[in-house]
PDB file of N, CA, C and O in Angstrom:
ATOM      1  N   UNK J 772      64.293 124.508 212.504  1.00 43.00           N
ATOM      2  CA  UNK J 772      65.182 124.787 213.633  1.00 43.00           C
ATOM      3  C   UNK J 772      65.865 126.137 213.400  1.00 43.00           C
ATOM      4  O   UNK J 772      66.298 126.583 212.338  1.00 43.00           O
ATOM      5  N   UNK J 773      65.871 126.624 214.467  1.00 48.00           N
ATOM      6  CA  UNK J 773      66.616 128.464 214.163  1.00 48.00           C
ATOM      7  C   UNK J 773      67.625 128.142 214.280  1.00 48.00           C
ATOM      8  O   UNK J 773      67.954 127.196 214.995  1.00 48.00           O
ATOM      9  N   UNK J 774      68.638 129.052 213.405  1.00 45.00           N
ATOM     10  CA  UNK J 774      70.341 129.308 213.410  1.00 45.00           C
ATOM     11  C   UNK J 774      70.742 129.596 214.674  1.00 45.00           C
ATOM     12  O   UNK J 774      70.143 130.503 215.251  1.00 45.00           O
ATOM     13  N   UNK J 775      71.777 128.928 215.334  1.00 44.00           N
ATOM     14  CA  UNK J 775      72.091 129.575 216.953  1.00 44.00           C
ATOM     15  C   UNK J 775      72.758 130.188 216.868  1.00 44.00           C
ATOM     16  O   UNK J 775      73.413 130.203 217.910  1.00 44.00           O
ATOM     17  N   UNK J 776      73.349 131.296 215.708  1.00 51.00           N
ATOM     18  CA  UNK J 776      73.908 132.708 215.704  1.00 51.00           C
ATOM     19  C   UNK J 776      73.083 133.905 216.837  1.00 51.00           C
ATOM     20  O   UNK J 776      71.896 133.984 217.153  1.00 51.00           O
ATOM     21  N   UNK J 777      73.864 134.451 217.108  1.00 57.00           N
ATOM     22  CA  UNK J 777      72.534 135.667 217.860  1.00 57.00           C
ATOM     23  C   UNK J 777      71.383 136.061 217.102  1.00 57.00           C
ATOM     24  O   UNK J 777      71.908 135.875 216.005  1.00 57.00           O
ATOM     25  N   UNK J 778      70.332 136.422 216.843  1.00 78.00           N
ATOM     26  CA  UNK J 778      69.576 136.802 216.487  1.00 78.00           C
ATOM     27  C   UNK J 778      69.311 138.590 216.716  1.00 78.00           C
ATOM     28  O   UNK J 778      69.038 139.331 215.772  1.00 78.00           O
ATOM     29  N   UNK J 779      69.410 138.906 217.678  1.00 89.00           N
ATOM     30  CA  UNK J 779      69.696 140.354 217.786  1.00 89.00           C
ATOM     31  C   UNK J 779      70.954 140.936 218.059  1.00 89.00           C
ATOM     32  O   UNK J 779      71.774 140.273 218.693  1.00 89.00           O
ATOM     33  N   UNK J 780      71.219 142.033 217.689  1.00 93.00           N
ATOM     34  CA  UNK J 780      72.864 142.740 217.561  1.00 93.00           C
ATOM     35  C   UNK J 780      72.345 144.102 217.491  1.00 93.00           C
ATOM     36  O   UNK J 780      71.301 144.412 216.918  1.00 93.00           O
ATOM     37  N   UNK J 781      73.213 144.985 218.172  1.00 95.00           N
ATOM     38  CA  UNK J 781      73.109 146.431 218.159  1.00 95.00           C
ATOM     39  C   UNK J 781      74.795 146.805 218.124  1.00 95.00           C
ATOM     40  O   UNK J 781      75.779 146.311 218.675  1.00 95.00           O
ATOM     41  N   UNK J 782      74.569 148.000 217.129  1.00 97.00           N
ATOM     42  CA  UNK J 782      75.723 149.199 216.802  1.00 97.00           C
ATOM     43  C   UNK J 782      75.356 150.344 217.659  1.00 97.00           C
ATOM     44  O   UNK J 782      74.171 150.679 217.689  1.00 97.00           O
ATOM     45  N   UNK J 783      76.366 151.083 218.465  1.00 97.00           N
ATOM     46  CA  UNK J 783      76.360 152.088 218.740  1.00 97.00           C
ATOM     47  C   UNK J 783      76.671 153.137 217.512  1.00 97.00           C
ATOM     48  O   UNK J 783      77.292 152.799 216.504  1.00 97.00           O
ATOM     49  N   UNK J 784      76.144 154.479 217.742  1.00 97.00           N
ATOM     50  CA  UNK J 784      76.378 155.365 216.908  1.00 97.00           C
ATOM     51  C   UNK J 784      75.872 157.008 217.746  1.00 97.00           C
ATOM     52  O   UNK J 784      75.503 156.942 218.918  1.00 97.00           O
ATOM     53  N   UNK J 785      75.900 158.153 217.154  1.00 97.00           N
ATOM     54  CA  UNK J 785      75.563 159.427 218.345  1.00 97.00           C
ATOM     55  C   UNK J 785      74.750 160.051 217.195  1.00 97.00           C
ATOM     56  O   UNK J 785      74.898 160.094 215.973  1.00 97.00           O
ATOM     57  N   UNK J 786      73.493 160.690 218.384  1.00 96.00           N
ATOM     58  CA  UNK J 786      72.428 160.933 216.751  1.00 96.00           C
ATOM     59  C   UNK J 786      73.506 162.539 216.873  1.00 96.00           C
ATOM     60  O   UNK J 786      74.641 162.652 217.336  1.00 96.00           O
ATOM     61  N   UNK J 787      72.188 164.079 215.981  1.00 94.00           N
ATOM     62  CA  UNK J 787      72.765 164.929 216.000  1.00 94.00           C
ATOM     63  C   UNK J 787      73.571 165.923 216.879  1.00 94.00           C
ATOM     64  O   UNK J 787      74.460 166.744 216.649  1.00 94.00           O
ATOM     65  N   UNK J 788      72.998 165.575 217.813  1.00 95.00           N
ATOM     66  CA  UNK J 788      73.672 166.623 218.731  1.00 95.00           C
ATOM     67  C   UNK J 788      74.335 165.838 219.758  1.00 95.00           C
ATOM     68  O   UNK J 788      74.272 166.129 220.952  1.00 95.00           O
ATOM     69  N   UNK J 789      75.204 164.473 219.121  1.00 96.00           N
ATOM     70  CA  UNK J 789      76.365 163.961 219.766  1.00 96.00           C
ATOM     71  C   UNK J 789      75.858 163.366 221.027  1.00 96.00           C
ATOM     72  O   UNK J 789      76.557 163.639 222.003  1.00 96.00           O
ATOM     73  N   UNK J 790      75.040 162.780 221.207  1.00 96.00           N
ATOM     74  CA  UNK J 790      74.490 162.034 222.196  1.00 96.00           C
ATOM     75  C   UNK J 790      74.293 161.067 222.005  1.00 96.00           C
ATOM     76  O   UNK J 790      73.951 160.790 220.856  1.00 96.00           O
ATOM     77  N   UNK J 791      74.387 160.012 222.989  1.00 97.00           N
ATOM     78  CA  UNK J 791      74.248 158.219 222.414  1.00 97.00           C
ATOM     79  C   UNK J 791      73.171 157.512 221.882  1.00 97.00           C
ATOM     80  O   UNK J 791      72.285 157.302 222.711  1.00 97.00           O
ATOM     81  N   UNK J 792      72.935 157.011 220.589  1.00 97.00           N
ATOM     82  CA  UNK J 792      72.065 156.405 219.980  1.00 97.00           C
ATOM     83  C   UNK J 792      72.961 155.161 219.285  1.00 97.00           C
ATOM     84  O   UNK J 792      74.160 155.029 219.042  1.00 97.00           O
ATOM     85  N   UNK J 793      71.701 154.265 219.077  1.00 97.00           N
ATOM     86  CA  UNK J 793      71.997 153.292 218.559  1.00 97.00           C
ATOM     87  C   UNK J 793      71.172 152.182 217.555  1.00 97.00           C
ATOM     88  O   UNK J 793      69.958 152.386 217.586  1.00 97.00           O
ATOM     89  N   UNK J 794      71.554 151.122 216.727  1.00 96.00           N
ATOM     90  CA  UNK J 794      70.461 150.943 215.652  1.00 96.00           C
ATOM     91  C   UNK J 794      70.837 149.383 216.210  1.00 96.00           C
ATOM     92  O   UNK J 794      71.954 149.121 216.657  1.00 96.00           O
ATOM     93  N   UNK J 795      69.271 147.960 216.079  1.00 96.00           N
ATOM     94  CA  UNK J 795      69.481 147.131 216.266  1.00 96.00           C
ATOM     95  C   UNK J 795      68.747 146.077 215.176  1.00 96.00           C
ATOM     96  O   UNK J 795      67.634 146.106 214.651  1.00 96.00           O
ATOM     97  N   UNK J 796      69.661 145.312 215.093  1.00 95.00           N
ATOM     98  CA  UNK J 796      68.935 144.227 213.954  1.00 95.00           C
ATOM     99  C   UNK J 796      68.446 142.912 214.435  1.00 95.00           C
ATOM    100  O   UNK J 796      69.207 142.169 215.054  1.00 95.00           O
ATOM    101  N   UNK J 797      67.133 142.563 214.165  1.00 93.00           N
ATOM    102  CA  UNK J 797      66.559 141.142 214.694  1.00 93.00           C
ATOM    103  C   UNK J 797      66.111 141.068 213.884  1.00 93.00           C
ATOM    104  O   UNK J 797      65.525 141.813 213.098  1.00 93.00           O
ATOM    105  N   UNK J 798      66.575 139.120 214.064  1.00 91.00           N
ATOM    106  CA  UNK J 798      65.616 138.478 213.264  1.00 91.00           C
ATOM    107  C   UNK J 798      64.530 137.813 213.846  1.00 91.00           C
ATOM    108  O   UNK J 798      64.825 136.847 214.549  1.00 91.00           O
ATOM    109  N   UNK J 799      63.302 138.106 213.719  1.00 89.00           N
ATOM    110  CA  UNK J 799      61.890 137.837 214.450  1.00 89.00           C
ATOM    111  C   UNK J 799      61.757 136.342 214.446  1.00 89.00           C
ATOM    112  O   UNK J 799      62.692 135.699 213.969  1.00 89.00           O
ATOM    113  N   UNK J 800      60.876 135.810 214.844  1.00 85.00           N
ATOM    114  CA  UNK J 800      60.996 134.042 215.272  1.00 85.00           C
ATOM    115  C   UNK J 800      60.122 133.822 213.575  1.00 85.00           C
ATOM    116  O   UNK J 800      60.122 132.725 213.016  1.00 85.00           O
ATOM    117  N   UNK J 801      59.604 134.762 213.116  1.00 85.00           N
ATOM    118  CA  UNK J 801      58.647 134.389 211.592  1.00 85.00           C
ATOM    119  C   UNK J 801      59.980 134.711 210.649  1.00 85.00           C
ATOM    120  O   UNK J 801      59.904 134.512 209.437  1.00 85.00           O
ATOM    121  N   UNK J 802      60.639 134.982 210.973  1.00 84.00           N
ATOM    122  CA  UNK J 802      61.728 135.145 209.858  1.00 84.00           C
ATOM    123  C   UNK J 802      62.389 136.546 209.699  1.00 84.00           C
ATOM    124  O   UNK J 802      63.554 136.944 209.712  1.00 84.00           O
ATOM    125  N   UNK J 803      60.982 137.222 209.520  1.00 89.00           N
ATOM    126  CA  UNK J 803      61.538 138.750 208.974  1.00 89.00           C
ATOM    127  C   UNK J 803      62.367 139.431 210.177  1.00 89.00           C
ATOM    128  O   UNK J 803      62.405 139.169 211.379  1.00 89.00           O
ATOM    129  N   UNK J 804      62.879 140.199 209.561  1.00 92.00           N
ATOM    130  CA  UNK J 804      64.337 141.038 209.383  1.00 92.00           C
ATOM    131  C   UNK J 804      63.285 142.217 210.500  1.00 92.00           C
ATOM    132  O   UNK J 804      62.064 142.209 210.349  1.00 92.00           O
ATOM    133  N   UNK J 805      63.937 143.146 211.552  1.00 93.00           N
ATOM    134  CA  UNK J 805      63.285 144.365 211.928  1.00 93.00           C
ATOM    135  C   UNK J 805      64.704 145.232 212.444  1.00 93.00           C
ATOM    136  O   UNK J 805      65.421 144.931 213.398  1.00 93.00           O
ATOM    137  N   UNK J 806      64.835 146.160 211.696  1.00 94.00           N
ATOM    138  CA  UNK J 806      65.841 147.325 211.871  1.00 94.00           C
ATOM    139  C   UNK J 806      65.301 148.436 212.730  1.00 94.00           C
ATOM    140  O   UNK J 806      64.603 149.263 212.145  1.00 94.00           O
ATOM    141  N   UNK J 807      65.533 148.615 214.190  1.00 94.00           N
ATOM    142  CA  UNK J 807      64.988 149.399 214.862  1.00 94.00           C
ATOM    143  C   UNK J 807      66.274 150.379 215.633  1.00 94.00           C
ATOM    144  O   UNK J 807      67.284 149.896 216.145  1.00 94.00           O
ATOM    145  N   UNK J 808      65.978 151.672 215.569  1.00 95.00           N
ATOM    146  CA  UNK J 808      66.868 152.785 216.343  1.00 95.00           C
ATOM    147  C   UNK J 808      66.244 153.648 217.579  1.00 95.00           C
ATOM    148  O   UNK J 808      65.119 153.396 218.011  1.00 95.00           O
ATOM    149  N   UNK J 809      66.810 154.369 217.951  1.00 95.00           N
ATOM    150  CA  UNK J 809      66.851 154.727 219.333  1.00 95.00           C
ATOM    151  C   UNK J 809      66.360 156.088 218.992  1.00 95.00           C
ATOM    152  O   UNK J 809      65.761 156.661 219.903  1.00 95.00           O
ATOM    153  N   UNK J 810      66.474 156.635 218.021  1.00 95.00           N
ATOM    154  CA  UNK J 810      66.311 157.775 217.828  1.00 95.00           C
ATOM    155  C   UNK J 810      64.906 158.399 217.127  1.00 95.00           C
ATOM    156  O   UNK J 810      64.242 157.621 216.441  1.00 95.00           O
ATOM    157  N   UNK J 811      64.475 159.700 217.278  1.00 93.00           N
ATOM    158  CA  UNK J 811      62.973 159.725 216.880  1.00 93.00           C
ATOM    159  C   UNK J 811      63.239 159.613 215.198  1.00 93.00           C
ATOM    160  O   UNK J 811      64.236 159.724 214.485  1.00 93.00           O
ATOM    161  N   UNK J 812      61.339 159.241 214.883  1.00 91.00           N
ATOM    162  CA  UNK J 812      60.962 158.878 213.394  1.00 91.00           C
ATOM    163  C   UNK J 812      62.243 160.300 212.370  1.00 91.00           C
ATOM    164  O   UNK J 812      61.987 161.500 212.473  1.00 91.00           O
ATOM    165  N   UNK J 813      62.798 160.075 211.983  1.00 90.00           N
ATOM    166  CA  UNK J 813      63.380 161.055 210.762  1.00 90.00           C
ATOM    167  C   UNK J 813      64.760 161.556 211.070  1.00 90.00           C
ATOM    168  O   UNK J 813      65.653 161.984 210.338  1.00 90.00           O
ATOM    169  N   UNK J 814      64.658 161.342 212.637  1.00 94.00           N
ATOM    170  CA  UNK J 814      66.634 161.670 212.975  1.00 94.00           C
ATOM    171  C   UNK J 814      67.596 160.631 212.730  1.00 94.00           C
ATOM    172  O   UNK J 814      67.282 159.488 213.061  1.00 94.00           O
ATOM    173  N   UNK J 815      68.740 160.846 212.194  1.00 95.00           N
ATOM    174  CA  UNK J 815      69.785 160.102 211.465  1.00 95.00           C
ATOM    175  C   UNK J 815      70.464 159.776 213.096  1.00 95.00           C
ATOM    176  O   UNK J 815      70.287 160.321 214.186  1.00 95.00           O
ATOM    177  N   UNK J 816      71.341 158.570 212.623  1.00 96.00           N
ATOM    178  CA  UNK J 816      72.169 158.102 213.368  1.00 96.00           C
ATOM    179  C   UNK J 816      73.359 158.241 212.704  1.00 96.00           C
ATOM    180  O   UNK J 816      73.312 157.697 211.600  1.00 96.00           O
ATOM    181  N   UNK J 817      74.966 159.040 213.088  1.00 97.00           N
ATOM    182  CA  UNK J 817      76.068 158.953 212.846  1.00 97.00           C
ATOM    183  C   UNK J 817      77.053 158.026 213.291  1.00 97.00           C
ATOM    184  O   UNK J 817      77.579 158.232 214.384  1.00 97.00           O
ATOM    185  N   UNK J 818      77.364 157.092 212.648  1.00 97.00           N
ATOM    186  CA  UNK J 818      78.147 156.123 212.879  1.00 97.00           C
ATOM    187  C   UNK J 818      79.641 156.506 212.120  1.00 97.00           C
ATOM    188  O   UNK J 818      79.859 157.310 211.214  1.00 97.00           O
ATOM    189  N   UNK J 819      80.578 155.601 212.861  1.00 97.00           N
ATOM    190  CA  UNK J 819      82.103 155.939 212.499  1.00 97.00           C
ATOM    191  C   UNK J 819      81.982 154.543 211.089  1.00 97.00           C
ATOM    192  O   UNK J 819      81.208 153.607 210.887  1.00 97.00           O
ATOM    193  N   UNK J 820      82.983 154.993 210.513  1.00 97.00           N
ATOM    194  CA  UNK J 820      83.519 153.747 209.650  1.00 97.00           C
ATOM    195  C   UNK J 820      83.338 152.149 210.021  1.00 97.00           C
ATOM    196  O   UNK J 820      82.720 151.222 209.497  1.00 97.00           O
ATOM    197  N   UNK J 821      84.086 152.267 211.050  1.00 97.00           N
ATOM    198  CA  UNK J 821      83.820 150.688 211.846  1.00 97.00           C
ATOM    199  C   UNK J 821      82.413 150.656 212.139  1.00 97.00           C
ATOM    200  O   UNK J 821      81.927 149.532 212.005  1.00 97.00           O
ATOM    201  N   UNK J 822      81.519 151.664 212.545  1.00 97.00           N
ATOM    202  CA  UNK J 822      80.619 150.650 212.822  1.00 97.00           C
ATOM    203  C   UNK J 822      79.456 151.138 212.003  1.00 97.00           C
ATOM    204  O   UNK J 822      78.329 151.077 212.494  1.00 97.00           O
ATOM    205  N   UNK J 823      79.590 151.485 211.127  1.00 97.00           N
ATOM    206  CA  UNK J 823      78.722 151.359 209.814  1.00 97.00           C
ATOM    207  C   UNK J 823      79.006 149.949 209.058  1.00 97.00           C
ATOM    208  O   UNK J 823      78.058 149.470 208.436  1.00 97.00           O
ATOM    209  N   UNK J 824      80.391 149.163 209.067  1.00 97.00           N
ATOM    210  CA  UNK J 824      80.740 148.298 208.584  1.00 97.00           C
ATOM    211  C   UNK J 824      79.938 147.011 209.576  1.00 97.00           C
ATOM    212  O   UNK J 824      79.132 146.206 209.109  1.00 97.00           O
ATOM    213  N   UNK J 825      80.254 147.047 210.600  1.00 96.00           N
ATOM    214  CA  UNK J 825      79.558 146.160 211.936  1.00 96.00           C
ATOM    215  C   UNK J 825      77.852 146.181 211.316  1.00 96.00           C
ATOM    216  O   UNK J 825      77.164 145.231 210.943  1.00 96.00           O
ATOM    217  N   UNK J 826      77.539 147.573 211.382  1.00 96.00           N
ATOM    218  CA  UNK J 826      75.947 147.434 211.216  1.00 96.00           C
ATOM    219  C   UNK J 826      75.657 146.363 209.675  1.00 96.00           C
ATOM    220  O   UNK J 826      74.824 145.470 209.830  1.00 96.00           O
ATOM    221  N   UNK J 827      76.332 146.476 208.264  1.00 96.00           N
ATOM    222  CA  UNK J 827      76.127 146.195 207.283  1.00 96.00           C
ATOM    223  C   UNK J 827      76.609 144.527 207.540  1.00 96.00           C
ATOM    224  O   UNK J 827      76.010 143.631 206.946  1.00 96.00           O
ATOM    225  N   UNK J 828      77.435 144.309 208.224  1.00 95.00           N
ATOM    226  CA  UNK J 828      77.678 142.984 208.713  1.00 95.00           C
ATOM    227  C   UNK J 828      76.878 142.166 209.192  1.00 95.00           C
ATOM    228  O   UNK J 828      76.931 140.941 209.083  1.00 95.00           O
ATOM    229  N   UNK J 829      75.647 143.162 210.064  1.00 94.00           N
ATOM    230  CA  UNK J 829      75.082 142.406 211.019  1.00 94.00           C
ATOM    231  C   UNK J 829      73.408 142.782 209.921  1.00 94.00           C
ATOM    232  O   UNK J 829      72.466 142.005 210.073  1.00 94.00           O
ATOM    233  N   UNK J 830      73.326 143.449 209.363  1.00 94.00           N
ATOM    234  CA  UNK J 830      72.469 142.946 208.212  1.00 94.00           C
ATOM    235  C   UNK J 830      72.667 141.688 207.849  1.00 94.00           C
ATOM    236  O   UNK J 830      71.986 140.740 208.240  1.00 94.00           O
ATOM    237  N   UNK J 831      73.598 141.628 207.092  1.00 94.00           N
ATOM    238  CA  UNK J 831      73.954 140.279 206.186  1.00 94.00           C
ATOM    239  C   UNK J 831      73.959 138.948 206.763  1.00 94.00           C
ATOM    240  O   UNK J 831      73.717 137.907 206.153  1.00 94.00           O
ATOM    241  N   UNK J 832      74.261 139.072 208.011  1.00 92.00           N
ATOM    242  CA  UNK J 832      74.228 137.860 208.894  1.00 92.00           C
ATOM    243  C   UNK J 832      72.372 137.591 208.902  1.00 92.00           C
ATOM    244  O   UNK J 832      71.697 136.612 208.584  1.00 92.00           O
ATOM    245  N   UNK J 833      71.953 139.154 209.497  1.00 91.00           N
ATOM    246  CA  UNK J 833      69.990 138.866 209.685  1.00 91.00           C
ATOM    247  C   UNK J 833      70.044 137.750 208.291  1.00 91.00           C
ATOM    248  O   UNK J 833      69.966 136.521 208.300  1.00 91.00           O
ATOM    249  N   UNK J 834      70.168 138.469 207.410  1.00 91.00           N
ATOM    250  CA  UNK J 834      69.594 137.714 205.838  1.00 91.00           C
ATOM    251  C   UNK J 834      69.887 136.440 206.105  1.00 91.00           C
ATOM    252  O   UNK J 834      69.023 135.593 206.336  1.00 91.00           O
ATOM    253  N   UNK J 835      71.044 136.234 206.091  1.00 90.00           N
ATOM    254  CA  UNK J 835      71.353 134.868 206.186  1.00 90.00           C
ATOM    255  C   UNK J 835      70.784 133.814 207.090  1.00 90.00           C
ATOM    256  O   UNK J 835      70.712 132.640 206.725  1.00 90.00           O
ATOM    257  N   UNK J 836      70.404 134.201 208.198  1.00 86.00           N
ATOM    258  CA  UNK J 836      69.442 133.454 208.959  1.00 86.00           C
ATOM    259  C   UNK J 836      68.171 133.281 208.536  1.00 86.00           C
ATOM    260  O   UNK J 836      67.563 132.220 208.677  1.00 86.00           O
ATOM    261  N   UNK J 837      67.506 134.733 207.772  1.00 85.00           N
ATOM    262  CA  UNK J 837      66.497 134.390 207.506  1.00 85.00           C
ATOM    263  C   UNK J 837      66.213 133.538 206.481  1.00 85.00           C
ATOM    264  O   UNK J 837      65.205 132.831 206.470  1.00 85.00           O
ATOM    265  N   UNK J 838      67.236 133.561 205.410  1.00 86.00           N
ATOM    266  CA  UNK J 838      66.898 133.014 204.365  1.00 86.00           C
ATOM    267  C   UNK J 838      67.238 131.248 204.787  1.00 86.00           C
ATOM    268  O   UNK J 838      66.574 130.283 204.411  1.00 86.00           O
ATOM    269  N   UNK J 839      67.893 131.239 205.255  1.00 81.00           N
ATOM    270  CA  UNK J 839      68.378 129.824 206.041  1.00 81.00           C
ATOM    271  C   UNK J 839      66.614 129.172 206.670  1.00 81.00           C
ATOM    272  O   UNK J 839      66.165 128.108 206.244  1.00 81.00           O
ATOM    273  N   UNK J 840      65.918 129.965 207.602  1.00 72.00           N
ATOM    274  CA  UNK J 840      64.946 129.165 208.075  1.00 72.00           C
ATOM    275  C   UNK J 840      63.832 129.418 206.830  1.00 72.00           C
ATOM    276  O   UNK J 840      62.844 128.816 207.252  1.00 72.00           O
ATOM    277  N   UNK J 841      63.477 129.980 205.544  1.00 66.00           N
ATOM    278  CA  UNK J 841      62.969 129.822 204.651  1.00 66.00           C
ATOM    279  C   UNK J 841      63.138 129.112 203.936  1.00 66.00           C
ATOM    280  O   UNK J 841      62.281 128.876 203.085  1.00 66.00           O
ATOM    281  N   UNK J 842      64.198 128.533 203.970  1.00 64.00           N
ATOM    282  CA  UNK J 842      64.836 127.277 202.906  1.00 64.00           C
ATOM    283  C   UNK J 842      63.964 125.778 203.659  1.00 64.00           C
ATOM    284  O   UNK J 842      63.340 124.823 203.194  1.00 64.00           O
ATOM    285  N   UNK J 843      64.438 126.349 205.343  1.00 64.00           N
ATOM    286  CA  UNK J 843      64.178 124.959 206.122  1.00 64.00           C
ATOM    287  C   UNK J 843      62.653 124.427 205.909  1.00 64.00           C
ATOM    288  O   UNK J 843      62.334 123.239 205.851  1.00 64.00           O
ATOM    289  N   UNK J 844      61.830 125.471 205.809  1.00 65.00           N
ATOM    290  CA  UNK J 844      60.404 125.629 206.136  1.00 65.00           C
ATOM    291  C   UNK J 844      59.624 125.262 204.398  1.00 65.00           C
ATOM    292  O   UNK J 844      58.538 124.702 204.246  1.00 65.00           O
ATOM    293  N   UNK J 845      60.504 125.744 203.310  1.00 60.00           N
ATOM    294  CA  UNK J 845      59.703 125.835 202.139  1.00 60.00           C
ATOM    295  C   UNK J 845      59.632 124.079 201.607  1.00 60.00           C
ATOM    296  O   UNK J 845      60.530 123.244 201.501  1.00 60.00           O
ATOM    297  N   UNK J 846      58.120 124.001 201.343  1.00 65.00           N
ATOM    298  CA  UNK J 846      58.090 122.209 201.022  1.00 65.00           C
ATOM    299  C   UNK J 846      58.909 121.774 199.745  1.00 65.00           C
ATOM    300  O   UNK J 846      59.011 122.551 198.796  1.00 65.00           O
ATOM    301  N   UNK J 847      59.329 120.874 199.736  1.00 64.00           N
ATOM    302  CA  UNK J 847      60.566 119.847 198.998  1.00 64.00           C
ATOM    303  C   UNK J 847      61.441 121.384 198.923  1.00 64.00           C
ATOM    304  O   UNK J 847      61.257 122.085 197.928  1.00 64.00           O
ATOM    305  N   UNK J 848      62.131 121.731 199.718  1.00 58.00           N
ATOM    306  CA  UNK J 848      63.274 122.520 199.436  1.00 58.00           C
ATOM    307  C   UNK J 848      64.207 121.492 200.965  1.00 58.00           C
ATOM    308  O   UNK J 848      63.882 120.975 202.034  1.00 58.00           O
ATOM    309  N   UNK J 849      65.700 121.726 199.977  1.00 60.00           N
ATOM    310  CA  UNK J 849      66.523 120.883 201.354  1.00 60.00           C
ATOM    311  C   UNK J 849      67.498 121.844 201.988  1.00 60.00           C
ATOM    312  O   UNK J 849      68.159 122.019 200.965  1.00 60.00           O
ATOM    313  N   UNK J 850      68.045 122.535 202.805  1.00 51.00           N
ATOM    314  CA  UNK J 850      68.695 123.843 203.073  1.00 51.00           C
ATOM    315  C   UNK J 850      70.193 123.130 203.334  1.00 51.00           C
ATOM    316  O   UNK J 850      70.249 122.117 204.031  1.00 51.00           O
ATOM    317  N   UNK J 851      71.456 123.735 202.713  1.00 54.00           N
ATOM    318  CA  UNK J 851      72.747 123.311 202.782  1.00 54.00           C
ATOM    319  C   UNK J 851      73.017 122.658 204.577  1.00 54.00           C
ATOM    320  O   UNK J 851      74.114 122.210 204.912  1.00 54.00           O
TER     321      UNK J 851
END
């Protein structure tokens, strides 16, 4: 059974030349984790304090879901 936390979440952030970009975290229905941005292959995204903290938040949450339906799924394992 999947975690009914959101599964996808996006941070705003402005790539280089101060225009709106943004980075999003899902967790895929197989488990894995996919970190995807708005911006082309090799351009950075600038985020403020807060939401560099939001983004690292909303990592930790992905993990936690994922590792949650790997627990559910792995044989004789029992998940909290």
């Amino acid at each position: 059974m999947r975690d009914r936390r959101r599964t996808r979440q996006t941070t705003e952030g402005v790539d280089q030349l101060g225009g709106p970009a943004h980075a999003e975290v899902e967790v895929r229905e197989d488990g894995r984790i996919a970190l995807t941005n708005s911006t082309s292959p090799g351009e950075p995204i600038l985020f403020t304090a807060e939401s560099a903290a939001q983004l690292r938040n909303q990592l930790g949450e992905a993990l936690t879901v994922s590792l949650r339906d790997d627990a559910r799924t792995a044989p004789g394992c029992k998940a909290p």
